[in-house]
Coordinates of N, CA and C in Angstrom, one line a residue:
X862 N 0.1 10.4 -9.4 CA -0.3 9.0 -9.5 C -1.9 9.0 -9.5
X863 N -2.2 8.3 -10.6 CA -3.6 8.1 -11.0 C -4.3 6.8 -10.9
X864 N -4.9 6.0 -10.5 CA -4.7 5.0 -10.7 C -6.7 4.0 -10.9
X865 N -7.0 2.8 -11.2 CA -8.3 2.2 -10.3 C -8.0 1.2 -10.0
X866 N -7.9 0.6 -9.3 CA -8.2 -0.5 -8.1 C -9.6 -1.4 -7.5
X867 N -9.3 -2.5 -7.0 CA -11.4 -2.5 -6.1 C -10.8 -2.1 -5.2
X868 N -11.9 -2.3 -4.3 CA -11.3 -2.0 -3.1 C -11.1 -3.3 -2.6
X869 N -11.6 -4.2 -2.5 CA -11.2 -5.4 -2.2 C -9.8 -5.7 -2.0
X870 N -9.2 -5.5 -3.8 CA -7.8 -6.1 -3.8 C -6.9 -5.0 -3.0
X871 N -7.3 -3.6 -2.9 CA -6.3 -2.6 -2.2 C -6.3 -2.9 -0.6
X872 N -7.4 -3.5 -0.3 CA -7.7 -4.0 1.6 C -6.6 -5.0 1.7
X873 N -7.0 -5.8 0.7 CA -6.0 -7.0 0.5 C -4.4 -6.6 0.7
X874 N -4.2 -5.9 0.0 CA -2.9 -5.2 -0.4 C -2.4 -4.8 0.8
X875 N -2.9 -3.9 1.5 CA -2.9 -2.9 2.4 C -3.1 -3.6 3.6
X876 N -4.0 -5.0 4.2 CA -3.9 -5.9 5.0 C -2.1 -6.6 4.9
X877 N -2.3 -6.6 4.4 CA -0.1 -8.1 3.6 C 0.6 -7.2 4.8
X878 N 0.5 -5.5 4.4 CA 1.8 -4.8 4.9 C 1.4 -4.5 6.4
X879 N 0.5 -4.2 6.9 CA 0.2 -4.1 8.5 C 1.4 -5.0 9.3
X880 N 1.3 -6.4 9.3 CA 2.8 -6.8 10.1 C 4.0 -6.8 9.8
X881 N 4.1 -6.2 8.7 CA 5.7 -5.6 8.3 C 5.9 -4.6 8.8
X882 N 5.1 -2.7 8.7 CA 5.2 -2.3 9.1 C 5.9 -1.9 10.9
X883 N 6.4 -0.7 10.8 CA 6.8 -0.8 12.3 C 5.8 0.3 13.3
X884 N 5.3 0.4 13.6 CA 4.2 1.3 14.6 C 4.5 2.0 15.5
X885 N 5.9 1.8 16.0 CA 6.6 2.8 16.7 C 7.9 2.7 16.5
X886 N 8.3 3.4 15.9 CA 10.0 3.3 15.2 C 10.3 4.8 15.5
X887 N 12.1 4.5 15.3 CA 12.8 6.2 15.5 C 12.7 6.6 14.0
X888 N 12.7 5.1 13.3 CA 12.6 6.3 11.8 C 11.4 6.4 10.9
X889 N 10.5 7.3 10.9 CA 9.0 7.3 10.3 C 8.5 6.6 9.3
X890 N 9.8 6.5 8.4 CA 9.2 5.9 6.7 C 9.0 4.7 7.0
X891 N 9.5 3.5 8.4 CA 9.5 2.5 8.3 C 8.2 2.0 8.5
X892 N 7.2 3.0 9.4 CA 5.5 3.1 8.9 C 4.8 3.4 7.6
X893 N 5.4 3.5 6.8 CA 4.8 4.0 5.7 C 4.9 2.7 5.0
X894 N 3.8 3.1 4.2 CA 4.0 2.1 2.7 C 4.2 2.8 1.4
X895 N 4.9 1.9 0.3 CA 5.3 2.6 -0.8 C 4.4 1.9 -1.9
X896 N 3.7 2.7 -3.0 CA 3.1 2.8 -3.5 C 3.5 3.2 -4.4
X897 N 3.4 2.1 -5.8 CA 4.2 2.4 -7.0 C 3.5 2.0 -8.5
X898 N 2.3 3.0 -9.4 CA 1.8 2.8 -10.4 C 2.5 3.1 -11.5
X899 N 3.0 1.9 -12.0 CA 3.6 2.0 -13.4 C 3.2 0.6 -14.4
X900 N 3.3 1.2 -15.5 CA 2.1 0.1 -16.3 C 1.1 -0.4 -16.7
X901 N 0.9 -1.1 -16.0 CA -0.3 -2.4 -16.0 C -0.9 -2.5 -14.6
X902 N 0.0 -1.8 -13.4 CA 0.1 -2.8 -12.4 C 0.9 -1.4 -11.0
X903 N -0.1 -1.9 -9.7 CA 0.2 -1.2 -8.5 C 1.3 -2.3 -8.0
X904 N 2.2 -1.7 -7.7 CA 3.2 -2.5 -6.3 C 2.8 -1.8 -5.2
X905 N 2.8 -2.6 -4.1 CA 2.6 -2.1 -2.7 C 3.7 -3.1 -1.8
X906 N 4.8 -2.0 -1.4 CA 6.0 -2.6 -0.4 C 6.1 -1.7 1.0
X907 N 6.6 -2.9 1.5 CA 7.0 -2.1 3.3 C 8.0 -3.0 3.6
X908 N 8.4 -2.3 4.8 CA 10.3 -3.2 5.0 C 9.8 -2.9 6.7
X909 N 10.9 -3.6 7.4 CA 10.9 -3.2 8.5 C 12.5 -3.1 8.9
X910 N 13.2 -3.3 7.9 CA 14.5 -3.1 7.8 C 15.4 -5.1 7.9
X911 N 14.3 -5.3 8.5 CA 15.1 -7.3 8.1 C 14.0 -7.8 7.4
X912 N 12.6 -7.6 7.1 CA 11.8 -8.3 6.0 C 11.4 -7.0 5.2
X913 N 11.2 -7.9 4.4 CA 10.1 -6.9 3.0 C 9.4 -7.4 2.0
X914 N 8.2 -7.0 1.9 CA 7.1 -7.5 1.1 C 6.5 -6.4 0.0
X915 N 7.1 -7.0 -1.0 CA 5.9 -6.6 -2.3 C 5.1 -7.2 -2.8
X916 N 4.1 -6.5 -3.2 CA 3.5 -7.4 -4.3 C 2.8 -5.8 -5.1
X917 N 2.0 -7.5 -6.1 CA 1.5 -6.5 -7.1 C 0.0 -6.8 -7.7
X918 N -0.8 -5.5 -8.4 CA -2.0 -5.8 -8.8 C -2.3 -5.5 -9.8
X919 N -2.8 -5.9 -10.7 CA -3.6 -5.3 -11.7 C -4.5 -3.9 -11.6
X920 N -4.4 -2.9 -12.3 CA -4.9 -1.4 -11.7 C -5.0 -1.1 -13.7
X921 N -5.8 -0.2 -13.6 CA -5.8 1.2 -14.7 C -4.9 1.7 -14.3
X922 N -4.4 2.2 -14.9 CA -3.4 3.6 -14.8 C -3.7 4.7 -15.1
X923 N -4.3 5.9 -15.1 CA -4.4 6.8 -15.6 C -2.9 8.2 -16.2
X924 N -2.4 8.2 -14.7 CA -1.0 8.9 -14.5 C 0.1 8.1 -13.4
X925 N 1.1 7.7 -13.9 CA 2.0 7.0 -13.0 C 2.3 7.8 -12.3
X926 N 3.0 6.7 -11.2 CA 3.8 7.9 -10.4 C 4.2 6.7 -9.1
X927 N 4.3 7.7 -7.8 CA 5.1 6.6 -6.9 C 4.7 8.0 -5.7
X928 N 4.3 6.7 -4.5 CA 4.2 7.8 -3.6 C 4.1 6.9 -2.4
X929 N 4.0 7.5 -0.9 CA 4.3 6.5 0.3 C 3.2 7.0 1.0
X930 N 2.7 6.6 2.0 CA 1.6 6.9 2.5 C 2.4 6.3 4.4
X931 N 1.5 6.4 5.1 CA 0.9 6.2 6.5 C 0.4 4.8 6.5
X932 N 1.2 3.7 6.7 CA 0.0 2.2 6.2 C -1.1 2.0 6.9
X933 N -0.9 2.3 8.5 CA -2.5 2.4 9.3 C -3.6 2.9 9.1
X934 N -2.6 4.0 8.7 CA -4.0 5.3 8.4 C -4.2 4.8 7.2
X935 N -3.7 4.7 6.3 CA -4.0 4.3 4.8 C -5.2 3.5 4.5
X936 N -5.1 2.2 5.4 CA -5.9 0.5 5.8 C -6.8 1.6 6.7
X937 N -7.0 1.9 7.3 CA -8.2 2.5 8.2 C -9.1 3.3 7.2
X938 N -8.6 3.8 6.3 CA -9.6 5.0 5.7 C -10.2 3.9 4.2
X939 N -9.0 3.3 3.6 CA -9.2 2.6 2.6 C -10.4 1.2 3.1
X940 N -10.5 0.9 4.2 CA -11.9 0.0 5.2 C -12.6 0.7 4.8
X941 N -13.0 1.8 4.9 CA -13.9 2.7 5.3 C -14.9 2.8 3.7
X942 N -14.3 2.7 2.7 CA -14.5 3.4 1.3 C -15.9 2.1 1.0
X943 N -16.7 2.8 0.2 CA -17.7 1.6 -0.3 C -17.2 0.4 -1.5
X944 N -17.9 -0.4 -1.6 CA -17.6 -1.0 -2.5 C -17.2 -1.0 -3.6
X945 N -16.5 -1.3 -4.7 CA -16.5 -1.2 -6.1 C -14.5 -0.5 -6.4
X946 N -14.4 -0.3 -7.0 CA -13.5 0.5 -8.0 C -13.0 2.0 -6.9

């Protein structure tokens, strides 16, 4: 998965799923977020097994694909990035 983004709207994104997520669970993936470039457009979903939230953004695409990430660590490191694209 290839993708551009700002950073703005990915904070944004990556802010939505923080209280869905679960931060101490017996099952790991329920920390993660899923991450889905196809098209036109990023989906970014998390469940906690009774809610679930997607949404979606406008992105380049370079190479699709789909992949899940760590949503804390994700939002912690994606803060961190400078401005722009």
């Amino acid at each position: 998965m290839d993708s551009i983004i700002t950073k703005a709207d990915l904070v944004n994104a990556l802010s939505r799923v923080q209280g869905i997520v679960e931060k101490k669970n017996t099952v790991p993936i329920l920390s993660s977020v899923l991450l889905e470039a196809y098209g036109s457009e990023l989906a970014v979903s998390a469940t906690d097994l009774e809610i679930f939230l997607r949404s979606r953004y406008p992105v380049q695409i370079a190479k699709e694909g789909v992949v899940t990430a760590p949503a804390k660590k994700l939002f912690e490191i994606v803060r961190e990035l400078p401005e722009g694209e």
